[in-house]
XYZ file of C-alpha atoms in Angstrom:
671
model
C 34.412 47.068 -5.300
C 31.918 47.328 -8.066
C 30.623 44.239 -10.093
C 28.539 43.753 -13.296
C 27.159 40.978 -15.366
C 29.029 41.219 -18.829
C 27.946 39.394 -21.942
C 30.643 38.047 -24.439
C 30.433 36.482 -27.752
C 32.925 33.526 -27.806
C 33.611 32.732 -31.475
C 35.798 29.597 -30.970
C 37.103 27.344 -28.071
C 40.613 26.133 -27.360
C 41.955 23.102 -25.440
C 45.054 23.451 -23.268
C 47.063 20.617 -21.558
C 47.188 20.443 -17.928
C 50.475 20.932 -15.948
C 50.988 20.220 -12.157
C 53.206 23.035 -10.489
C 55.008 22.087 -7.086
C 53.355 24.905 -5.076
C 50.605 25.137 -2.542
C 48.171 25.315 -5.260
C 48.194 23.195 -8.330
C 47.214 24.850 -11.723
C 47.014 23.780 -15.124
C 49.339 25.376 -17.863
C 46.744 28.186 -18.810
C 45.794 28.959 -15.122
C 43.143 26.780 -14.431
C 43.122 24.902 -11.084
C 43.153 20.921 -11.499
C 39.978 19.121 -10.977
C 39.724 16.795 -7.725
C 41.639 13.504 -7.827
C 40.767 9.882 -6.630
C 36.995 10.547 -6.960
C 35.464 7.204 -5.287
C 32.471 5.877 -3.558
C 32.493 4.879 0.221
C 29.765 3.542 2.595
C 29.215 4.616 6.354
C 26.856 2.267 7.655
C 23.620 2.722 5.443
C 24.928 6.053 3.825
C 26.864 6.176 0.828
C 29.494 9.100 0.061
C 31.321 10.332 -3.028
C 34.842 11.241 -1.728
C 37.832 13.097 -3.264
C 41.137 14.719 -2.679
C 40.468 18.387 -2.401
C 43.563 20.651 -3.334
C 43.785 24.236 -3.093
C 40.199 25.575 -3.739
C 37.330 27.954 -3.133
C 34.682 25.398 -3.327
C 33.622 22.622 -5.882
C 30.792 22.139 -8.181
C 29.562 18.428 -8.352
C 27.098 17.041 -11.009
C 25.069 13.954 -10.124
C 23.085 12.638 -12.823
C 23.302 15.827 -14.772
C 22.116 18.006 -11.977
C 24.675 20.764 -10.505
C 25.178 21.372 -6.897
C 27.878 23.988 -5.483
C 29.889 22.722 -2.467
C 31.736 24.817 0.160
C 35.466 25.524 0.341
C 37.639 22.465 1.473
C 34.501 19.913 1.215
C 35.834 16.481 0.354
C 32.851 14.427 0.465
C 29.222 14.501 -0.737
C 26.196 12.381 0.482
C 24.391 10.688 -2.182
C 20.408 11.170 -1.774
C 17.787 8.588 -1.974
C 20.194 5.550 -2.205
C 18.865 2.218 -2.949
C 20.424 -1.030 -4.150
C 21.168 -1.042 -7.788
C 20.842 2.666 -8.203
C 23.275 4.371 -10.662
C 24.839 7.614 -10.179
C 26.869 9.481 -12.794
C 29.254 11.852 -10.955
C 31.869 14.531 -12.097
C 33.463 17.281 -10.132
C 35.223 20.604 -10.918
C 37.208 22.902 -8.694
C 36.099 26.620 -8.115
C 39.351 28.621 -8.269
C 40.555 30.900 -5.741
C 42.538 34.095 -6.139
C 40.867 35.211 -9.347
C 42.101 31.934 -11.212
C 39.924 30.060 -13.786
C 38.010 27.100 -12.594
C 39.056 23.750 -13.473
C 37.474 21.423 -15.873
C 35.329 18.699 -14.636
C 36.981 15.503 -13.341
C 36.249 12.387 -15.491
C 32.735 11.210 -15.064
C 32.623 8.033 -12.969
C 29.595 5.704 -12.686
C 28.840 4.361 -9.290
C 26.292 1.770 -8.349
C 24.864 1.170 -4.905
C 25.663 -2.570 -4.123
C 23.021 -5.109 -3.230
C 23.573 -6.829 0.238
C 22.316 -10.483 -0.264
C 20.235 -11.837 2.662
C 20.971 -15.003 4.301
C 19.463 -18.206 2.975
C 16.054 -19.287 4.894
C 14.124 -22.514 5.757
C 17.326 -24.704 5.636
C 16.208 -28.214 6.120
C 17.662 -31.763 5.518
C 15.236 -34.310 4.453
C 15.116 -38.269 5.423
C 16.865 -38.878 2.197
C 19.733 -36.320 3.385
C 18.733 -33.766 0.660
C 19.591 -30.185 1.685
C 17.266 -27.585 0.446
C 16.821 -24.010 1.174
C 14.962 -20.939 -0.070
C 16.491 -19.001 -3.275
C 17.896 -15.591 -1.957
C 16.797 -12.836 -4.373
C 19.627 -11.238 -6.321
C 22.132 -14.229 -5.523
C 24.401 -15.398 -8.181
C 25.484 -18.680 -6.475
C 25.629 -20.476 -3.084
C 28.429 -21.934 -0.712
C 27.912 -24.926 1.171
C 30.178 -25.822 4.320
C 29.879 -28.957 6.581
C 31.825 -29.226 9.808
C 34.192 -26.724 8.358
C 34.519 -28.446 5.027
C 33.496 -26.618 1.774
C 31.361 -29.194 -0.198
C 30.038 -26.706 -2.577
C 31.204 -23.185 -3.906
C 29.475 -21.304 -6.842
C 26.550 -23.748 -7.009
C 23.336 -22.324 -8.429
C 21.254 -25.439 -6.868
C 19.204 -24.903 -3.877
C 18.711 -28.778 -3.556
C 21.841 -30.635 -2.646
C 22.449 -34.449 -2.064
C 24.485 -34.707 1.356
C 24.339 -38.618 1.070
C 28.019 -38.794 -0.107
C 29.198 -36.396 2.792
C 27.190 -37.978 5.750
C 28.507 -41.474 6.194
C 29.146 -41.394 9.856
C 26.785 -41.216 12.803
C 26.755 -38.031 14.840
C 26.295 -34.316 14.535
C 26.848 -32.064 11.574
C 26.857 -28.338 11.428
C 25.651 -27.129 8.049
C 26.226 -23.723 6.729
C 24.868 -22.112 3.525
C 26.025 -18.626 2.011
C 24.480 -16.700 -0.750
C 27.153 -15.308 -3.239
C 27.373 -12.252 -5.517
C 29.982 -10.881 -7.645
C 31.449 -8.551 -4.765
C 31.157 -5.568 -6.813
C 27.498 -4.724 -7.251
C 26.172 -7.635 -5.369
C 27.789 -8.484 -1.939
C 27.793 -11.993 -0.303
C 25.383 -12.479 2.550
C 25.740 -13.977 5.864
C 25.926 -17.669 6.491
C 22.690 -19.269 7.752
C 23.318 -22.595 9.689
C 21.636 -26.005 10.582
C 22.712 -28.587 13.042
C 21.940 -32.175 11.723
C 22.236 -35.376 13.640
C 22.990 -38.286 11.348
C 21.329 -41.640 13.116
C 22.085 -45.187 11.546
C 18.624 -47.030 10.848
C 17.841 -50.227 12.901
C 16.873 -53.436 11.109
C 12.985 -54.209 10.900
C 11.528 -56.852 13.338
C 11.607 -60.433 11.969
C 9.116 -63.539 12.382
C 6.049 -61.142 13.245
C 3.238 -63.367 14.542
C -0.262 -63.179 16.077
C -1.870 -65.705 18.371
C -4.902 -65.940 20.787
C -4.006 -67.339 24.481
C -6.895 -67.573 26.997
C -9.034 -64.915 25.148
C -6.184 -62.436 24.820
C -4.772 -61.558 21.439
C -0.791 -61.536 21.517
C 1.611 -60.182 18.679
C 5.144 -61.158 18.902
C 8.497 -60.882 17.013
C 12.336 -61.252 17.180
C 14.284 -58.884 19.377
C 16.118 -56.162 17.170
C 20.028 -55.420 18.087
C 20.331 -51.795 19.609
C 16.721 -51.420 19.906
C 15.446 -49.934 23.212
C 11.726 -50.358 22.278
C 8.963 -50.939 19.601
C 6.057 -49.357 18.338
C 3.002 -51.659 17.337
C 0.314 -50.079 15.010
C -3.054 -51.748 14.727
C -5.363 -50.253 11.895
C -3.803 -46.868 12.727
C -3.880 -47.038 16.501
C -0.316 -47.241 18.111
C 1.054 -48.300 21.367
C 4.813 -48.775 22.633
C 6.566 -51.699 24.363
C 10.020 -52.429 25.679
C 9.345 -56.040 24.921
C 9.246 -58.205 22.033
C 5.609 -58.926 22.354
C 2.384 -56.902 23.162
C -1.167 -57.566 23.931
C -3.422 -56.135 21.358
C -6.812 -57.491 22.401
C -8.500 -54.124 23.142
C -7.299 -53.007 19.724
C -9.298 -55.969 17.809
C -12.689 -56.034 19.418
C -14.797 -55.800 16.307
C -14.970 -58.308 13.604
C -12.551 -57.010 10.913
C -9.214 -57.604 9.068
C -6.517 -55.704 10.912
C -3.368 -54.517 9.652
C -0.804 -54.767 12.423
C 2.829 -52.949 11.871
C 5.773 -53.146 14.263
C 8.844 -51.009 13.976
C 12.160 -50.913 16.375
C 13.079 -47.575 17.903
C 16.066 -46.452 19.858
C 16.865 -43.614 22.295
C 20.750 -44.330 21.745
C 21.448 -42.607 18.642
C 19.756 -44.871 16.096
C 17.109 -44.152 13.539
C 13.823 -46.151 13.627
C 13.662 -49.175 11.623
C 11.135 -49.738 8.740
C 7.660 -51.565 9.549
C 7.143 -55.250 9.411
C 3.533 -55.842 8.758
C 0.890 -58.900 9.295
C -2.819 -59.043 8.736
C -5.031 -60.488 11.580
C -8.687 -61.493 10.950
C -11.327 -61.564 14.010
C -14.971 -62.362 14.013
C -17.379 -61.320 16.812
C -21.070 -61.137 17.447
C -23.316 -58.663 15.488
C -22.617 -54.997 16.580
C -25.261 -52.350 16.560
C -25.675 -50.504 13.279
C -23.885 -47.302 12.643
C -26.230 -44.743 11.880
C -25.177 -41.935 9.260
C -26.995 -38.927 8.122
C -27.066 -37.579 4.413
C -26.097 -34.166 3.872
C -29.638 -32.914 4.339
C -29.983 -34.675 7.396
C -33.512 -36.283 6.264
C -31.794 -39.681 5.101
C -30.488 -42.031 7.847
C -28.375 -44.821 6.559
C -26.167 -47.769 7.793
C -24.035 -50.542 6.576
C -25.424 -54.041 6.688
C -23.393 -56.136 9.203
C -22.106 -59.582 8.180
C -24.726 -62.053 8.985
C -27.540 -59.360 9.405
C -30.576 -59.655 7.405
C -33.368 -57.794 9.068
C -33.785 -54.841 11.374
C -36.115 -53.667 14.251
C -36.723 -49.911 13.524
C -38.682 -47.191 15.690
C -39.176 -43.591 15.132
C -40.326 -41.205 18.126
C -41.382 -37.464 17.928
C -40.894 -35.544 21.115
C -40.952 -39.102 22.956
C -43.957 -40.454 21.281
C -43.831 -43.434 18.920
C -45.056 -42.266 15.318
C -43.611 -45.405 13.218
C -42.569 -48.909 14.406
C -41.444 -51.598 11.943
C -40.594 -55.107 13.454
C -38.757 -56.415 10.337
C -37.241 -53.852 8.090
C -35.111 -54.858 5.308
C -33.570 -51.693 4.217
C -30.390 -50.028 5.285
C -31.948 -46.567 5.323
C -34.859 -44.734 6.579
C -36.263 -41.435 5.165
C -37.447 -38.831 7.654
C -38.878 -36.517 4.962
C -42.666 -37.497 5.515
C -42.341 -37.489 9.163
C -40.649 -33.954 9.266
C -43.512 -32.601 6.725
C -46.355 -34.024 8.999
C -44.956 -33.033 12.414
C -42.854 -30.076 11.709
C -40.239 -28.662 14.330
C -39.260 -30.799 17.156
C -36.963 -33.675 18.028
C -37.078 -37.202 16.259
C -35.230 -40.415 17.459
C -34.624 -43.466 15.259
C -33.502 -46.614 16.909
C -32.248 -49.523 14.915
C -31.034 -53.123 16.064
C -29.966 -55.976 13.877
C -32.313 -59.079 14.603
C -30.692 -62.462 15.248
C -29.994 -64.528 12.198
C -28.872 -67.996 12.589
C -25.467 -68.023 14.752
C -25.563 -64.166 15.008
C -27.200 -62.912 18.294
C -29.483 -59.894 18.340
C -27.214 -56.462 18.286
C -27.504 -53.665 20.581
C -29.828 -50.984 19.557
C -28.217 -47.996 17.641
C -30.028 -44.508 18.040
C -29.835 -41.150 15.831
C -31.437 -37.981 16.866
C -32.416 -35.269 14.511
C -33.539 -31.969 15.772
C -35.557 -30.211 13.273
C -35.520 -26.400 13.375
C -37.712 -24.366 11.313
C -36.895 -20.928 10.160
C -39.392 -18.163 10.900
C -40.850 -16.204 7.853
C -39.747 -12.796 7.617
C -42.313 -10.113 8.662
C -43.852 -7.949 5.880
C -43.202 -4.245 6.820
C -44.944 -1.055 6.143
C -43.761 2.500 6.659
C -45.892 5.457 7.904
C -44.012 8.574 8.626
C -41.508 7.411 11.520
C -43.497 4.269 12.171
C -42.796 1.024 10.870
C -45.566 -1.810 11.120
C -45.643 -5.588 10.261
C -47.938 -8.442 10.268
C -47.719 -10.997 13.048
C -45.696 -14.024 12.029
C -46.800 -17.474 13.004
C -44.777 -19.152 16.015
C -42.879 -15.769 16.628
C -42.761 -14.779 20.035
C -41.328 -11.310 19.762
C -39.241 -9.100 17.294
C -35.832 -7.036 16.905
C -35.750 -3.816 15.540
C -32.474 -2.055 14.007
C -32.039 1.333 12.818
C -28.854 1.538 10.509
C -27.750 -1.681 12.110
C -28.139 -0.497 15.768
C -30.418 -2.705 17.795
C -32.798 -0.179 19.138
C -35.427 -2.908 20.456
C -34.351 -6.423 20.954
C -37.742 -8.153 22.173
C -40.690 -6.328 21.145
C -43.991 -8.076 21.492
C -46.003 -5.296 19.557
C -46.315 -5.217 15.633
C -45.355 -1.491 15.264
C -42.544 0.733 16.453
C -42.095 4.638 16.206
C -38.317 5.044 15.647
C -38.253 8.865 15.664
C -36.224 9.002 18.735
C -33.356 7.297 16.968
C -32.904 9.365 13.858
C -31.219 13.026 13.950
C -28.910 13.333 10.856
C -29.853 14.490 7.454
C -29.659 11.383 5.793
C -31.273 8.055 4.643
C -31.892 5.341 7.539
C -32.080 1.903 6.995
C -34.933 0.457 9.164
C -35.118 -3.518 9.757
C -37.383 -5.854 11.504
C -36.810 -9.663 12.218
C -38.480 -12.391 14.417
C -36.495 -13.531 17.338
C -35.760 -17.258 17.816
C -38.232 -19.127 19.568
C -37.679 -22.828 20.752
C -37.470 -25.062 17.613
C -38.071 -21.875 15.392
C -35.032 -19.908 14.185
C -34.646 -16.280 13.933
C -36.287 -14.856 10.602
C -34.269 -12.976 7.985
C -34.555 -9.131 8.334
C -37.052 -7.090 6.501
C -35.915 -3.917 5.561
C -36.974 -0.351 4.417
C -35.506 3.112 3.943
C -36.521 6.316 5.687
C -34.969 9.540 4.386
C -34.570 12.071 7.173
C -34.112 15.632 5.403
C -32.982 18.528 7.630
C -33.068 22.344 6.354
C -29.657 24.042 6.412
C -29.038 27.312 8.174
C -28.869 30.959 6.996
C -25.531 32.743 6.610
C -24.648 36.069 7.772
C -23.374 38.680 5.048
C -21.043 41.367 5.043
C -19.723 43.624 2.119
C -16.617 45.650 1.283
C -17.192 47.268 -1.993
C -17.515 44.542 -4.453
C -16.190 41.642 -2.163
C -19.188 39.905 -0.340
C -18.404 37.626 2.683
C -20.609 35.164 4.724
C -20.383 33.088 7.708
C -19.886 29.357 7.335
C -23.014 27.238 7.586
C -22.945 24.090 9.426
C -23.245 21.056 6.985
C -23.003 23.141 3.955
C -20.603 22.294 1.107
C -21.451 25.220 -1.223
C -23.378 28.247 -1.630
C -25.721 29.739 -4.409
C -24.955 33.460 -4.944
C -27.496 35.473 -6.623
C -27.279 39.239 -8.188
C -30.702 41.136 -8.101
C -32.476 37.914 -7.751
C -30.536 36.248 -10.723
C -28.225 33.242 -10.267
C -24.605 34.218 -10.417
C -22.499 31.437 -9.349
C -22.393 28.343 -6.877
C -19.140 28.334 -4.822
C -17.446 26.283 -2.056
C -15.893 29.480 -0.639
C -17.461 32.074 1.962
C -16.297 35.356 0.155
C -16.728 36.401 -3.343
C -15.255 39.255 -5.490
C -17.936 40.572 -7.687
C -16.088 43.295 -9.364
C -16.304 41.778 -12.802
C -20.152 41.436 -12.476
C -20.995 44.827 -11.009
C -21.022 48.282 -12.622
C -19.942 51.415 -10.601
C -22.293 53.895 -9.454
C -25.237 51.388 -8.846
C -26.746 49.515 -5.859
C -27.100 45.600 -6.134
C -28.946 43.086 -4.104
C -26.714 40.108 -3.436
C -28.122 37.011 -2.154
C -26.439 33.830 -0.678
C -28.144 30.474 0.307
C -26.368 27.280 1.590
C -26.497 23.992 -0.166
C -25.513 20.369 0.456
C -26.335 16.758 -0.752
C -28.896 15.216 1.530
C -29.931 18.611 3.132
C -32.920 20.812 2.297
C -31.442 24.170 0.818
C -31.362 26.786 3.436
C -33.212 30.189 2.974
C -31.439 32.879 1.172
C -29.767 35.836 2.948
C -29.543 39.180 0.995
C -27.318 42.344 1.435
C -27.490 45.766 -0.478
C -24.177 46.427 -2.146
C -23.138 49.777 -3.785
C -20.321 49.966 -6.186
C -18.631 53.438 -6.584
C -17.318 54.661 -10.001
C -13.550 54.436 -10.426
C -12.250 57.357 -12.802
C -8.848 56.492 -12.829
C -7.385 57.175 -16.409
C -5.187 54.258 -17.702
C -3.165 53.279 -20.667
C -2.695 49.773 -22.324
C 0.756 48.678 -23.100
C 2.214 45.342 -24.885
C 4.925 43.632 -26.392
C 4.990 40.852 -29.084
C 8.389 39.363 -28.052
C 7.053 37.296 -25.064
C 4.327 34.833 -25.064
C 1.334 35.493 -22.850
C 2.063 32.854 -20.393
C 5.492 34.354 -19.774
C 4.329 37.856 -19.644
C 1.695 36.773 -16.883
C 4.468 35.337 -14.625
C 6.280 38.712 -14.711
C 6.811 40.966 -11.664
C 6.087 44.855 -12.559
C 8.092 47.609 -10.723
C 6.246 51.085 -11.045
C 8.366 54.120 -10.547
C 10.822 52.155 -8.459
C 8.174 50.218 -6.279
C 7.231 46.648 -6.862
C 3.455 46.429 -7.834
C 0.677 43.686 -8.314
C 0.196 44.723 -11.848
C 0.209 41.770 -14.291
C -0.076 41.334 -18.002
C -3.684 40.053 -18.490
C -4.553 37.022 -20.534
C -4.745 38.855 -23.842
C -0.882 39.985 -23.273
C -1.703 43.552 -22.322
C -0.607 45.585 -19.261
C -2.906 48.276 -18.130
C -1.355 50.926 -16.017
C -2.258 54.304 -14.842
C -1.660 56.937 -17.305
C 0.575 58.962 -14.990
C 3.157 56.288 -14.727
C 6.550 57.299 -16.264
C 8.835 54.288 -15.936
C 8.582 50.444 -15.200
C 10.777 47.599 -14.795
C 9.746 44.139 -15.909
C 11.405 41.309 -14.006
C 10.974 37.858 -15.351
C 11.237 34.704 -13.108
C 14.631 33.108 -12.768
C 13.549 29.800 -14.653
C 12.684 31.912 -17.781
C 15.966 33.972 -17.638
C 18.207 30.922 -17.175
C 16.470 29.238 -20.201
C 17.148 32.377 -22.267
C 20.740 32.684 -21.393
C 21.232 29.139 -21.851
C 20.001 29.179 -25.218
C 22.088 32.280 -26.183
C 25.122 30.547 -24.617
C 24.588 27.681 -27.241
C 23.581 29.491 -30.385
C 24.527 33.225 -29.697
C 22.092 36.010 -30.640
C 20.180 38.421 -28.578
C 18.096 38.400 -25.464
C 15.423 41.295 -24.467
C 16.460 42.570 -21.027
C 13.396 44.229 -19.511
C 15.170 46.814 -17.884
C 14.013 50.230 -16.714
C 11.659 51.219 -19.515
C 10.686 54.674 -20.196
C 6.990 54.642 -21.069
C 7.124 57.986 -22.962
C 9.297 56.218 -25.386
C 6.616 53.559 -26.261
C 5.068 53.554 -29.675
C 1.211 53.576 -30.148
C -0.122 50.710 -32.236
C -3.508 51.594 -33.623
C -4.380 47.984 -34.556
C -4.232 46.714 -31.072
C -4.882 50.153 -29.490
C -1.889 49.744 -27.114
C 1.521 51.146 -26.789
C 4.442 48.982 -27.893
C 7.067 48.881 -25.032
C 10.633 49.760 -25.958
C 13.038 47.054 -24.957
C 17.061 46.717 -24.667
C 18.565 44.155 -26.867
C 22.005 42.671 -25.733
C 24.026 40.195 -27.920
C 25.998 37.660 -25.659
C 26.912 33.924 -24.902
C 27.811 34.149 -21.344
C 27.394 36.458 -18.223
C 30.662 37.502 -16.058
C 31.308 39.777 -13.325
C 33.756 42.607 -14.010
C 35.147 45.466 -12.198
C 34.355 48.610 -13.995
C 32.177 51.660 -13.708
C 29.392 50.102 -15.345
C 27.388 48.789 -12.340
C 26.748 49.760 -8.684
C 26.924 46.882 -6.491
C 24.728 48.423 -3.834
C 21.983 49.553 -6.477
C 20.070 46.200 -7.013
C 16.689 44.620 -6.382
C 16.089 40.691 -5.628
C 13.242 38.891 -7.343
C 12.670 35.145 -6.997
C 16.302 34.814 -5.221
C 18.064 36.546 -8.388
C 19.916 39.956 -7.684
C 18.994 42.463 -10.649
C 21.795 45.045 -10.711
C 21.471 48.580 -12.107
C 23.454 48.891 -15.211
C 24.616 52.650 -16.242
C 25.550 51.780 -19.795
C 22.192 50.530 -20.465
C 20.189 52.471 -18.023
C 18.198 49.435 -16.716
C 18.270 46.443 -14.313
C 19.944 43.039 -15.538
C 20.182 39.817 -13.813
C 23.405 38.545 -12.178
C 22.990 34.588 -12.806
């Protein structure tokens, strides 16, 4: 069987009504098959498919968002790619006709939207005030709330709901919340659940009182019905009891006003009551001052106790008294002068309130201040790979680091040779710091940089006519190439074609040296290259019907064989003078665009078929031969059975078959 691609000019279009025939295949009145029916969207797990009812067919063409794809015979579904919630697909399908019939029209275009499956509400909670709250669900249009199987809210947009009207009885309640969508593009989520135990509140204890009996402080109150115990809080300290009284003596030892609170509790389904409160005042002997340090630690303060007027103050340094005040009226002591005079060490300040009238001498309070001094950083100098520094007062030894690595942790000397700790060609950071010594803290590190430079190696060179190659040099990132001692180019490659720079029939000295940041450039290695003359006679061809960019992408067949010849950047094709015929094959993208334009507007398209170079015309202005091309008028391609084409005689380029057309004497694409 013989096929060809024939070009027709369509003057006008006609619209025919479709008629269904009761036979194995259904066709429209003009012989077209009918398009697929019942085109719809289905979900299978996480995948979405377009499905349809497939009649008698030879396959289908589906259009997704304007892009066509051909499907095999009897296919009735198509997996949508890259599905995501909210993504929209415009879909239409046509039937490819069997038995030489005409393909169907496309089905009516349908718009499918991938629906969003809502999440379940999170962080469901009910407050003490019986307010239900939950996090808003992204994409949700409303919410449904169900309590113990009873719907109490449907379609609400609130995420905070008062449940007090619904929780009037004690006991447990199962609360469920669901995010709602429109059941088309946004689907309902699953229920989230919370179990809530509703507890009635006990009454607060009445007649709260405090009394002292035999040195003990007793708080008491009336019993509360249904209470199984009580919590007593004294100035924030809480204790529990099952009785309606409690001994709080150990909670009120210091002279102060005490806030006493009592609430009733239950383990039988009742909520704890509110607090009943009372204030109890107690007076005792003077207490030892509470010594507090300022933020800097140099100023020690204390509060004046009720009844206290004077204090006995003593300051010691490393166990030795350095200041003693028998009667001291201030409520602070500044250590600054003592720290300046004595330096690092342990200071202990003792303070006691003196007896005053009915108040007895208090216990002595102590405050310990440990003064640590930071050692000064050493001053360093660098000589070669030896770093030196001054001896720092109170420093016992030193730490040496190279690029953050500790190479000496306790060095007693004041110089160090770090040559054994560097190897790479890079800049190293050298640091020296004083180690902590008793009351003296480690110093800051003194730093300096040392640049270690390594020379790159030399490549080995080889040459193949104008192509020079060399071995890769470890560490190199590029190579300088010279021609007869003059710089030619810097390249990251390990070979270079010097054909454009070298003239035939001459010897050249080619040099290559390795380069890299942070390394010393390697020595140059040279090789002598001789370029022989190439006496091939050539002719130059051109065509003004294509842009240079399109011509450069063309594939050239010379005398029936595919070659590497290309149109140059100026739009010329240089070929040996003995070439007789050529075929110019353009890319499938270019031909598709040309055919599409002709389908829409009509006109002519240049078919770069088998060209006889002897028929080209010389153009003196460009010193080239203009190629003679075949022009064809058409609006579409079709396969017909005639004697114009030979099915077996074709070439394939970029996936397109180019058939030999006898009527025009050249190759034409079958699209």
